[in-house]
Amino acid sequence: MNPGFQTVADDATGWDNAGQIRCEPAWSGYRVVLVGEVDLTLAAEWEPVFVVLADAAPSDVTVDLSAATFIDSSVLGAFVRLHRTVSARAREVTLTGASGPVARTISLAGIDRVIPMVPLRET
């Protein structure tokens, strides 16, 4: 399921190296995947994610950051909005796979004190 998400993909990975956001069903609810440099230029790509989650049955959401190389404050804001949206439906958001500068940005902003951050293998 990839409603309304436009991605330019290469044959090997299904992704290009530019920043991208994708939302897809997962065994535990929904998985939001961020790839490459995800910043304010991709702000409009968050709206389809929120539409999918608003139309879906209440579900947990895992944000996979294992392929993200950079996030900015607009992404942190989207995480907060995602947390509010999902927790209002008595479900949970989890961040997974963050490392390097991405993990540091999340930690410095204190987002990891609000949204659990776990290693990729635990989700």
GROMACS .gro file of N, CA, C and O in nm:
model
  492
    1MET      N    1   0.085  -0.118   0.000
    1MET     CA    2   0.000   0.000   0.000
    1MET      C    3   0.089   0.123   0.000
    1MET      O    4   0.172   0.141   0.086
    2ASN      N    5   0.072   0.205  -0.095
    2ASN     CA    6   0.153   0.325  -0.107
    2ASN      C    7   0.068   0.435  -0.168
    2ASN      O    8   0.102   0.489  -0.272
    3PRO      N    9  -0.045   0.469  -0.105
    3PRO     CA   10  -0.140   0.561  -0.167
    3PRO      C   11  -0.085   0.702  -0.180
    3PRO      O   12  -0.046   0.764  -0.082
    4GLY      N   13  -0.081   0.751  -0.301
    4GLY     CA   14  -0.045   0.889  -0.323
    4GLY      C   15   0.101   0.924  -0.303
    4GLY      O   16   0.137   1.039  -0.306
    5PHE      N   17   0.186   0.827  -0.282
    5PHE     CA   18   0.326   0.856  -0.259
    5PHE      C   19   0.403   0.838  -0.388
    5PHE      O   20   0.403   0.731  -0.447
    6GLN      N   21   0.465   0.945  -0.432
    6GLN     CA   22   0.545   0.940  -0.554
    6GLN      C   23   0.692   0.927  -0.514
    6GLN      O   24   0.742   1.007  -0.437
    7THR      N   25   0.756   0.825  -0.563
    7THR     CA   26   0.898   0.809  -0.537
    7THR      C   27   0.969   0.777  -0.668
    7THR      O   28   0.914   0.709  -0.753
    8VAL      N   29   1.088   0.826  -0.681
    8VAL     CA   30   1.172   0.793  -0.795
    8VAL      C   31   1.267   0.686  -0.745
    8VAL      O   32   1.349   0.712  -0.660
    9ALA      N   33   1.251   0.566  -0.795
    9ALA     CA   34   1.324   0.454  -0.737
    9ALA      C   35   1.426   0.397  -0.834
    9ALA      O   36   1.405   0.398  -0.954
   10ASP      N   37   1.536   0.345  -0.779
   10ASP     CA   38   1.625   0.269  -0.863
   10ASP      C   39   1.584   0.122  -0.852
   10ASP      O   40   1.509   0.083  -0.764
   11ASP      N   41   1.630   0.039  -0.942
   11ASP     CA   42   1.586  -0.101  -0.947
   11ASP      C   43   1.638  -0.182  -0.828
   11ASP      O   44   1.572  -0.276  -0.785
   12ALA      N   45   1.752  -0.148  -0.773
   12ALA     CA   46   1.812  -0.229  -0.667
   12ALA      C   47   1.744  -0.207  -0.532
   12ALA      O   48   1.719  -0.303  -0.460
   13THR      N   49   1.715  -0.084  -0.497
   13THR     CA   50   1.666  -0.056  -0.362
   13THR      C   51   1.521  -0.012  -0.357
   13THR      O   52   1.459  -0.016  -0.251
   14GLY      N   53   1.469   0.034  -0.467
   14GLY     CA   54   1.334   0.088  -0.466
   14GLY      C   55   1.331   0.233  -0.421
   14GLY      O   56   1.225   0.292  -0.408
   15TRP      N   57   1.447   0.292  -0.396
   15TRP     CA   58   1.457   0.431  -0.350
   15TRP      C   59   1.565   0.501  -0.428
   15TRP      O   60   1.661   0.440  -0.473
   16ASP      N   61   1.554   0.632  -0.438
   16ASP     CA   62   1.668   0.707  -0.489
   16ASP      C   63   1.741   0.762  -0.367
   16ASP      O   64   1.706   0.733  -0.254
   17ASN      N   65   1.846   0.840  -0.387
   17ASN     CA   66   1.923   0.888  -0.274
   17ASN      C   67   1.875   1.022  -0.220
   17ASN      O   68   1.932   1.076  -0.128
   18ALA      N   69   1.770   1.076  -0.279
   18ALA     CA   70   1.712   1.200  -0.227
   18ALA      C   71   1.622   1.166  -0.109
   18ALA      O   72   1.585   1.052  -0.088
   19GLY      N   73   1.588   1.267  -0.031
   19GLY     CA   74   1.498   1.244   0.081
   19GLY      C   75   1.362   1.198   0.035
   19GLY      O   76   1.309   1.246  -0.064
   20GLN      N   77   1.307   1.102   0.108
   20GLN     CA   78   1.176   1.049   0.076
   20GLN      C   79   1.106   1.003   0.203
   20GLN      O   80   1.170   0.968   0.301
   21ILE      N   81   0.973   1.000   0.196
   21ILE     CA   82   0.891   0.955   0.307
   21ILE      C   83   0.789   0.858   0.249
   21ILE      O   84   0.728   0.887   0.146
   22ARG      N   85   0.772   0.745   0.314
   22ARG     CA   86   0.674   0.647   0.268
   22ARG      C   87   0.601   0.589   0.388
   22ARG      O   88   0.661   0.568   0.493
   23CYS      N   89   0.474   0.562   0.375
   23CYS     CA   90   0.393   0.499   0.479
   23CYS      C   91   0.338   0.369   0.423
   23CYS      O   92   0.286   0.368   0.311
   24GLU      N   93   0.352   0.260   0.501
   24GLU     CA   94   0.306   0.131   0.453
   24GLU      C   95   0.257   0.047   0.570
   24GLU      O   96   0.299   0.067   0.684
   25PRO      N   97   0.166  -0.045   0.543
   25PRO     CA   98   0.121  -0.135   0.650
   25PRO      C   99   0.237  -0.221   0.699
   25PRO      O  100   0.325  -0.256   0.621
   26ALA      N  101   0.235  -0.254   0.826
   26ALA     CA  102   0.336  -0.342   0.885
   26ALA      C  103   0.265  -0.437   0.980
   26ALA      O  104   0.149  -0.416   1.015
   27TRP      N  105   0.335  -0.539   1.024
   27TRP     CA  106   0.271  -0.638   1.111
   27TRP      C  107   0.218  -0.576   1.239
   27TRP      O  108   0.120  -0.623   1.296
   28SER      N  109   0.278  -0.469   1.285
   28SER     CA  110   0.237  -0.408   1.411
   28SER      C  111   0.148  -0.285   1.393
   28SER      O  112   0.118  -0.216   1.490
   29GLY      N  113   0.110  -0.253   1.273
   29GLY     CA  114   0.029  -0.134   1.247
   29GLY      C  115   0.073  -0.069   1.118
   29GLY      O  116   0.047  -0.120   1.010
   30TYR      N  117   0.144   0.043   1.130
   30TYR     CA  118   0.198   0.112   1.013
   30TYR      C  119   0.344   0.142   1.033
   30TYR      O  120   0.391   0.161   1.145
   31ARG      N  121   0.415   0.148   0.922
   31ARG     CA  122   0.558   0.180   0.921
   31ARG      C  123   0.576   0.302   0.833
   31ARG      O  124   0.534   0.304   0.718
   32VAL      N  125   0.640   0.405   0.888
   32VAL     CA  126   0.675   0.524   0.813
   32VAL      C  127   0.827   0.518   0.792
   32VAL      O  128   0.902   0.506   0.889
   33VAL      N  129   0.869   0.522   0.668
   33VAL     CA  130   1.011   0.508   0.634
   33VAL      C  131   1.063   0.641   0.583
   33VAL      O  132   1.002   0.702   0.494
   34LEU      N  133   1.174   0.687   0.641
   34LEU     CA  134   1.241   0.809   0.594
   34LEU      C  135   1.374   0.768   0.533
   34LEU      O  136   1.449   0.690   0.593
   35VAL      N  137   1.402   0.821   0.414
   35VAL     CA  138   1.525   0.786   0.343
   35VAL      C  139   1.598   0.913   0.302
   35VAL      O  140   1.538   1.008   0.252
   36GLY      N  141   1.730   0.913   0.323
   36GLY     CA  142   1.815   1.024   0.279
   36GLY      C  143   1.798   1.147   0.364
   36GLY      O  144   1.772   1.140   0.484
   37GLU      N  145   1.813   1.263   0.301
   37GLU     CA  146   1.800   1.391   0.370
   37GLU      C  147   1.654   1.434   0.368
   37GLU      O  148   1.600   1.468   0.264
   38VAL      N  149   1.591   1.430   0.484
   38VAL     CA  150   1.450   1.464   0.496
   38VAL      C  151   1.441   1.596   0.571
   38VAL      O  152   1.481   1.606   0.686
   39ASP      N  153   1.391   1.697   0.501
   39ASP     CA  154   1.389   1.831   0.559
   39ASP      C  155   1.263   1.905   0.516
   39ASP      O  156   1.168   1.845   0.465
   40LEU      N  157   1.264   2.035   0.535
   40LEU     CA  158   1.148   2.118   0.505
   40LEU      C  159   1.100   2.106   0.361
   40LEU      O  160   0.982   2.118   0.333
   41THR      N  161   1.191   2.077   0.270
   41THR     CA  162   1.152   2.065   0.129
   41THR      C  163   1.054   1.949   0.107
   41THR      O  164   0.987   1.944   0.005
   42LEU      N  165   1.046   1.857   0.202
   42LEU     CA  166   0.956   1.743   0.191
   42LEU      C  167   0.834   1.755   0.282
   42LEU      O  168   0.762   1.658   0.304
   43ALA      N  169   0.809   1.874   0.334
   43ALA     CA  170   0.699   1.894   0.428
   43ALA      C  171   0.565   1.847   0.372
   43ALA      O  172   0.484   1.787   0.443
   44ALA      N  173   0.542   1.870   0.245
   44ALA     CA  174   0.414   1.829   0.183
   44ALA      C  175   0.397   1.677   0.180
   44ALA      O  176   0.284   1.628   0.177
   45GLU      N  177   0.507   1.603   0.183
   45GLU     CA  178   0.498   1.457   0.180
   45GLU      C  179   0.445   1.398   0.311
   45GLU      O  180   0.406   1.282   0.315
   46TRP      N  181   0.444   1.477   0.417
   46TRP     CA  182   0.390   1.428   0.544
   46TRP      C  183   0.239   1.420   0.541
   46TRP      O  184   0.179   1.336   0.608
   47GLU      N  185   0.173   1.509   0.465
   47GLU     CA  186   0.026   1.512   0.465
   47GLU      C  187  -0.037   1.378   0.425
   47GLU      O  188  -0.130   1.333   0.491
   48PRO      N  189   0.011   1.312   0.317
   48PRO     CA  190  -0.048   1.182   0.285
   48PRO      C  191  -0.030   1.079   0.397
   48PRO      O  192  -0.114   0.992   0.416
   49VAL      N  193   0.081   1.089   0.471
   49VAL     CA  194   0.102   0.999   0.585
   49VAL      C  195  -0.009   1.019   0.687
   49VAL      O  196  -0.071   0.922   0.734
   50PHE      N  197  -0.038   1.145   0.721
   50PHE     CA  198  -0.141   1.173   0.820
   50PHE      C  199  -0.280   1.135   0.768
   50PHE      O  200  -0.364   1.090   0.845
   51VAL      N  201  -0.303   1.149   0.639
   51VAL     CA  202  -0.431   1.108   0.581
   51VAL      C  203  -0.448   0.956   0.593
   51VAL      O  204  -0.554   0.907   0.634
   52VAL      N  205  -0.345   0.880   0.558
   52VAL     CA  206  -0.351   0.734   0.570
   52VAL      C  207  -0.380   0.694   0.713
   52VAL      O  208  -0.467   0.611   0.740
   53LEU      N  209  -0.309   0.753   0.808
   53LEU     CA  210  -0.326   0.716   0.948
   53LEU      C  211  -0.461   0.759   1.003
   53LEU      O  212  -0.519   0.690   1.086
   54ALA      N  213  -0.513   0.871   0.957
   54ALA     CA  214  -0.645   0.918   1.002
   54ALA      C  215  -0.755   0.827   0.951
   54ALA      O  216  -0.856   0.806   1.020
   55ASP      N  217  -0.738   0.773   0.831
   55ASP     CA  218  -0.839   0.687   0.771
   55ASP      C  219  -0.829   0.541   0.816
   55ASP      O  220  -0.921   0.464   0.795
   56ALA      N  221  -0.717   0.504   0.875
   56ALA     CA  222  -0.694   0.365   0.915
   56ALA      C  223  -0.754   0.340   1.053
   56ALA      O  224  -0.780   0.432   1.131
   57ALA      N  225  -0.772   0.212   1.084
   57ALA     CA  226  -0.809   0.175   1.220
   57ALA      C  227  -0.695   0.216   1.312
   57ALA      O  228  -0.579   0.220   1.269
   58PRO      N  229  -0.725   0.249   1.437
   58PRO     CA  230  -0.617   0.286   1.529
   58PRO      C  231  -0.507   0.180   1.529
   58PRO      O  232  -0.535   0.062   1.546
   59SER      N  233  -0.385   0.224   1.505
   59SER     CA  234  -0.272   0.132   1.493
   59SER      C  235  -0.147   0.197   1.550
   59SER      O  236  -0.133   0.319   1.551
   60ASP      N  237  -0.056   0.112   1.596
   60ASP     CA  238   0.076   0.161   1.635
   60ASP      C  239   0.150   0.201   1.508
   60ASP      O  240   0.123   0.150   1.399
   61VAL      N  241   0.245   0.295   1.522
   61VAL     CA  242   0.323   0.343   1.410
   61VAL      C  243   0.471   0.334   1.446
   61VAL      O  244   0.512   0.383   1.552
   62THR      N  245   0.549   0.273   1.358
   62THR     CA  246   0.693   0.267   1.372
   62THR      C  247   0.754   0.356   1.266
   62THR      O  248   0.720   0.344   1.148
   63VAL      N  249   0.843   0.447   1.306
   63VAL     CA  250   0.913   0.533   1.212
   63VAL      C  251   1.054   0.474   1.194
   63VAL      O  252   1.133   0.473   1.289
   64ASP      N  253   1.081   0.424   1.076
   64ASP     CA  254   1.209   0.361   1.044
   64ASP      C  255   1.305   0.467   0.992
   64ASP      O  256   1.285   0.522   0.883
   65LEU      N  257   1.407   0.495   1.069
   65LEU     CA  258   1.506   0.597   1.035
   65LEU      C  259   1.639   0.538   0.992
   65LEU      O  260   1.738   0.610   0.980
   66SER      N  261   1.642   0.408   0.968
   66SER     CA  262   1.770   0.341   0.939
   66SER      C  263   1.835   0.390   0.810
   66SER      O  264   1.956   0.381   0.794
   67ALA      N  265   1.756   0.445   0.716
   67ALA     CA  266   1.812   0.494   0.590
   67ALA      C  267   1.814   0.647   0.584
   67ALA      O  268   1.849   0.704   0.481
   68ALA      N  269   1.776   0.713   0.693
   68ALA     CA  270   1.778   0.860   0.696
   68ALA      C  271   1.919   0.907   0.729
   68ALA      O  272   1.983   0.856   0.820
   69THR      N  273   1.966   1.005   0.654
   69THR     CA  274   2.100   1.059   0.678
   69THR      C  275   2.097   1.197   0.741
   69THR      O  276   2.197   1.244   0.794
   70PHE      N  277   1.981   1.263   0.735
   70PHE     CA  278   1.966   1.397   0.791
   70PHE      C  279   1.819   1.425   0.814
   70PHE      O  280   1.735   1.388   0.732
   71ILE      N  281   1.788   1.488   0.928
   71ILE     CA  282   1.654   1.539   0.953
   71ILE      C  283   1.668   1.679   1.012
   71ILE      O  284   1.769   1.710   1.076
   72ASP      N  285   1.568   1.764   0.987
   72ASP     CA  286   1.573   1.898   1.043
   72ASP      C  287   1.454   1.918   1.137
   72ASP      O  288   1.380   1.825   1.168
   73SER      N  289   1.437   2.042   1.181
   73SER     CA  290   1.332   2.072   1.279
   73SER      C  291   1.191   2.047   1.223
   73SER      O  292   1.100   2.017   1.300
   74SER      N  293   1.174   2.055   1.093
   74SER     CA  294   1.041   2.027   1.037
   74SER      C  295   1.004   1.880   1.058
   74SER      O  296   0.888   1.847   1.081
   75VAL      N  297   1.102   1.793   1.052
   75VAL     CA  298   1.079   1.651   1.076
   75VAL      C  299   1.049   1.627   1.224
   75VAL      O  300   0.959   1.550   1.258
   76LEU      N  301   1.122   1.696   1.311
   76LEU     CA  302   1.094   1.684   1.454
   76LEU      C  303   0.950   1.728   1.483
   76LEU      O  304   0.880   1.664   1.561
   77GLY      N  305   0.907   1.835   1.419
   77GLY     CA  306   0.769   1.880   1.433
   77GLY      C  307   0.670   1.776   1.383
   77GLY      O  308   0.564   1.754   1.443
   78ALA      N  309   0.703   1.710   1.273
   78ALA     CA  310   0.617   1.605   1.219
   78ALA      C  311   0.610   1.487   1.316
   78ALA      O  312   0.503   1.426   1.334
   79PHE      N  313   0.722   1.455   1.382
   79PHE     CA  314   0.721   1.349   1.483
   79PHE      C  315   0.626   1.383   1.597
   79PHE      O  316   0.551   1.297   1.644
   80VAL      N  317   0.630   1.507   1.643
   80VAL     CA  318   0.541   1.550   1.751
   80VAL      C  319   0.395   1.540   1.706
   80VAL      O  320   0.309   1.489   1.779
   81ARG      N  321   0.368   1.588   1.586
   81ARG     CA  322   0.231   1.580   1.534
   81ARG      C  323   0.188   1.433   1.520
   81ARG      O  324   0.074   1.397   1.553
   82LEU      N  325   0.276   1.349   1.470
   82LEU     CA  326   0.247   1.207   1.456
   82LEU      C  327   0.217   1.146   1.593
   82LEU      O  328   0.120   1.072   1.610
   83HIS      N  329   0.299   1.178   1.691
   83HIS     CA  330   0.279   1.128   1.828
   83HIS      C  331   0.142   1.170   1.882
   83HIS      O  332   0.069   1.089   1.937
   84ARG      N  333   0.107   1.296   1.864
   84ARG     CA  334  -0.023   1.345   1.911
   84ARG      C  335  -0.138   1.275   1.840
   84ARG      O  336  -0.237   1.238   1.902
   85THR      N  337  -0.126   1.260   1.709
   85THR     CA  338  -0.231   1.196   1.629
   85THR      C  339  -0.253   1.051   1.672
   85THR      O  340  -0.366   1.007   1.694
   86VAL      N  341  -0.145   0.978   1.686
   86VAL     CA  342  -0.152   0.836   1.718
   86VAL      C  343  -0.191   0.814   1.864
   86VAL      O  344  -0.275   0.729   1.896
   87SER      N  345  -0.132   0.890   1.955
   87SER     CA  346  -0.163   0.871   2.098
   87SER      C  347  -0.306   0.912   2.130
   87SER      O  348  -0.367   0.859   2.223
   88ALA      N  349  -0.364   1.003   2.054
   88ALA     CA  350  -0.505   1.041   2.074
   88ALA      C  351  -0.597   0.922   2.045
   88ALA      O  352  -0.711   0.920   2.092
   89ARG      N  353  -0.546   0.826   1.972
   89ARG     CA  354  -0.623   0.704   1.941
   89ARG      C  355  -0.577   0.588   2.027
   89ARG      O  356  -0.602   0.472   1.995
   90ALA      N  357  -0.509   0.620   2.137
   90ALA     CA  358  -0.462   0.519   2.234
   90ALA      C  359  -0.364   0.418   2.174
   90ALA      O  360  -0.362   0.302   2.210
   91ARG      N  361  -0.282   0.464   2.081
   91ARG     CA  362  -0.180   0.381   2.019
   91ARG      C  363  -0.043   0.448   2.041
   91ARG      O  364  -0.035   0.557   2.095
   92GLU      N  365   0.063   0.384   1.994
   92GLU     CA  366   0.198   0.433   2.023
   92GLU      C  367   0.282   0.451   1.897
   92GLU      O  368   0.272   0.373   1.803
   93VAL      N  369   0.367   0.552   1.900
   93VAL     CA  370   0.467   0.575   1.796
   93VAL      C  371   0.602   0.533   1.853
   93VAL      O  372   0.633   0.561   1.968
   94THR      N  373   0.682   0.465   1.772
   94THR     CA  374   0.817   0.426   1.809
   94THR      C  375   0.911   0.468   1.697
   94THR      O  376   0.880   0.449   1.579
   95LEU      N  377   1.025   0.526   1.734
   95LEU     CA  378   1.130   0.559   1.638
   95LEU      C  379   1.232   0.445   1.642
   95LEU      O  380   1.271   0.400   1.750
   96THR      N  381   1.276   0.400   1.526
   96THR     CA  382   1.372   0.291   1.523
   96THR      C  383   1.478   0.315   1.416
   96THR      O  384   1.453   0.383   1.317
   97GLY      N  385   1.596   0.259   1.441
   97GLY     CA  386   1.703   0.263   1.342
   97GLY      C  387   1.780   0.393   1.333
   97GLY      O  388   1.865   0.407   1.247
   98ALA      N  389   1.753   0.488   1.421
   98ALA     CA  390   1.825   0.617   1.415
   98ALA      C  391   1.969   0.598   1.459
   98ALA      O  392   1.997   0.528   1.556
   99SER      N  393   2.059   0.662   1.387
   99SER     CA  394   2.201   0.659   1.424
   99SER      C  395   2.268   0.789   1.381
   99SER      O  396   2.209   0.868   1.308
  100GLY      N  397   2.389   0.809   1.427
  100GLY     CA  398   2.468   0.925   1.387
  100GLY      C  399   2.397   1.057   1.407
  100GLY      O  400   2.333   1.079   1.512
  101PRO      N  401   2.405   1.145   1.307
  101PRO     CA  402   2.347   1.279   1.319
  101PRO      C  403   2.195   1.276   1.341
  101PRO      O  404   2.141   1.364   1.407
  102VAL      N  405   2.127   1.177   1.286
  102VAL     CA  406   1.981   1.169   1.303
  102VAL      C  407   1.948   1.142   1.449
  102VAL      O  408   1.864   1.210   1.509
  103ALA      N  409   2.014   1.044   1.509
  103ALA     CA  410   1.991   1.013   1.651
  103ALA      C  411   2.029   1.132   1.739
  103ALA      O  412   1.958   1.163   1.835
  104ARG      N  413   2.136   1.198   1.704
  104ARG     CA  414   2.180   1.314   1.783
  104ARG      C  415   2.077   1.428   1.776
  104ARG      O  416   2.046   1.490   1.877
  105THR      N  417   2.024   1.455   1.660
  105THR     CA  418   1.922   1.559   1.643
  105THR      C  419   1.799   1.528   1.728
  105THR      O  420   1.746   1.615   1.797
  106ILE      N  421   1.755   1.404   1.724
  106ILE     CA  422   1.638   1.362   1.802
  106ILE      C  423   1.666   1.378   1.951
  106ILE      O  424   1.582   1.429   2.026
  107SER      N  425   1.783   1.336   1.994
  107SER     CA  426   1.820   1.344   2.135
  107SER      C  427   1.834   1.489   2.182
  107SER      O  428   1.784   1.525   2.289
  108LEU      N  429   1.901   1.571   2.104
  108LEU     CA  430   1.919   1.712   2.142
  108LEU      C  431   1.786   1.785   2.155
  108LEU      O  432   1.770   1.873   2.241
  109ALA      N  433   1.690   1.748   2.073
  109ALA     CA  434   1.558   1.812   2.078
  109ALA      C  435   1.471   1.754   2.190
  109ALA      O  436   1.365   1.809   2.221
  110GLY      N  437   1.514   1.644   2.250
  110GLY     CA  438   1.437   1.582   2.357
  110GLY      C  439   1.321   1.497   2.309
  110GLY      O  440   1.239   1.452   2.389
  111ILE      N  441   1.313   1.472   2.180
  111ILE     CA  442   1.204   1.392   2.125
  111ILE      C  443   1.208   1.249   2.181
  111ILE      O  444   1.105   1.187   2.204
  112ASP      N  445   1.328   1.198   2.207
  112ASP     CA  446   1.342   1.062   2.259
  112ASP      C  447   1.289   1.048   2.401
  112ASP      O  448   1.272   0.937   2.451
  113ARG      N  449   1.260   1.159   2.468
  113ARG     CA  450   1.199   1.152   2.602
  113ARG      C  451   1.047   1.144   2.591
  113ARG      O  452   0.979   1.118   2.691
  114VAL      N  453   0.994   1.167   2.472
  114VAL     CA  454   0.849   1.164   2.450
  114VAL      C  455   0.810   1.042   2.365
  114VAL      O  456   0.710   0.976   2.392
  115ILE      N  457   0.889   1.015   2.263
  115ILE     CA  458   0.864   0.903   2.171
  115ILE      C  459   0.976   0.801   2.191
  115ILE      O  460   1.093   0.835   2.176
  116PRO      N  461   0.941   0.676   2.225
  116PRO     CA  462   1.047   0.576   2.245
  116PRO      C  463   1.132   0.558   2.120
  116PRO      O  464   1.081   0.557   2.008
  117MET      N  465   1.264   0.543   2.143
  117MET     CA  466   1.358   0.520   2.035
  117MET      C  467   1.428   0.387   2.063
  117MET      O  468   1.488   0.370   2.169
  118VAL      N  469   1.415   0.292   1.971
  118VAL     CA  470   1.470   0.159   1.990
  118VAL      C  471   1.557   0.120   1.872
  118VAL      O  472   1.539   0.171   1.762
  119PRO      N  473   1.651   0.026   1.894
  119PRO     CA  474   1.729  -0.024   1.781
  119PRO      C  475   1.639  -0.092   1.679
  119PRO      O  476   1.532  -0.145   1.715
  120LEU      N  477   1.680  -0.098   1.557
  120LEU     CA  478   1.600  -0.154   1.448
  120LEU      C  479   1.559  -0.298   1.474
  120LEU      O  480   1.447  -0.336   1.448
  121ARG      N  481   1.643  -0.378   1.530
  121ARG     CA  482   1.613  -0.521   1.549
  121ARG      C  483   1.502  -0.547   1.651
  121ARG      O  484   1.448  -0.656   1.657
  122GLU      N  485   1.466  -0.448   1.733
  122GLU     CA  486   1.365  -0.470   1.836
  122GLU      C  487   1.224  -0.436   1.789
  122GLU      O  488   1.129  -0.452   1.864
  123THR      N  489   1.205  -0.390   1.665
  123THR     CA  490   1.070  -0.354   1.621
  123THR      C  491   1.011  -0.463   1.536
  123THR      O  492   1.075  -0.549   1.487
   0.00000   0.00000   0.00000
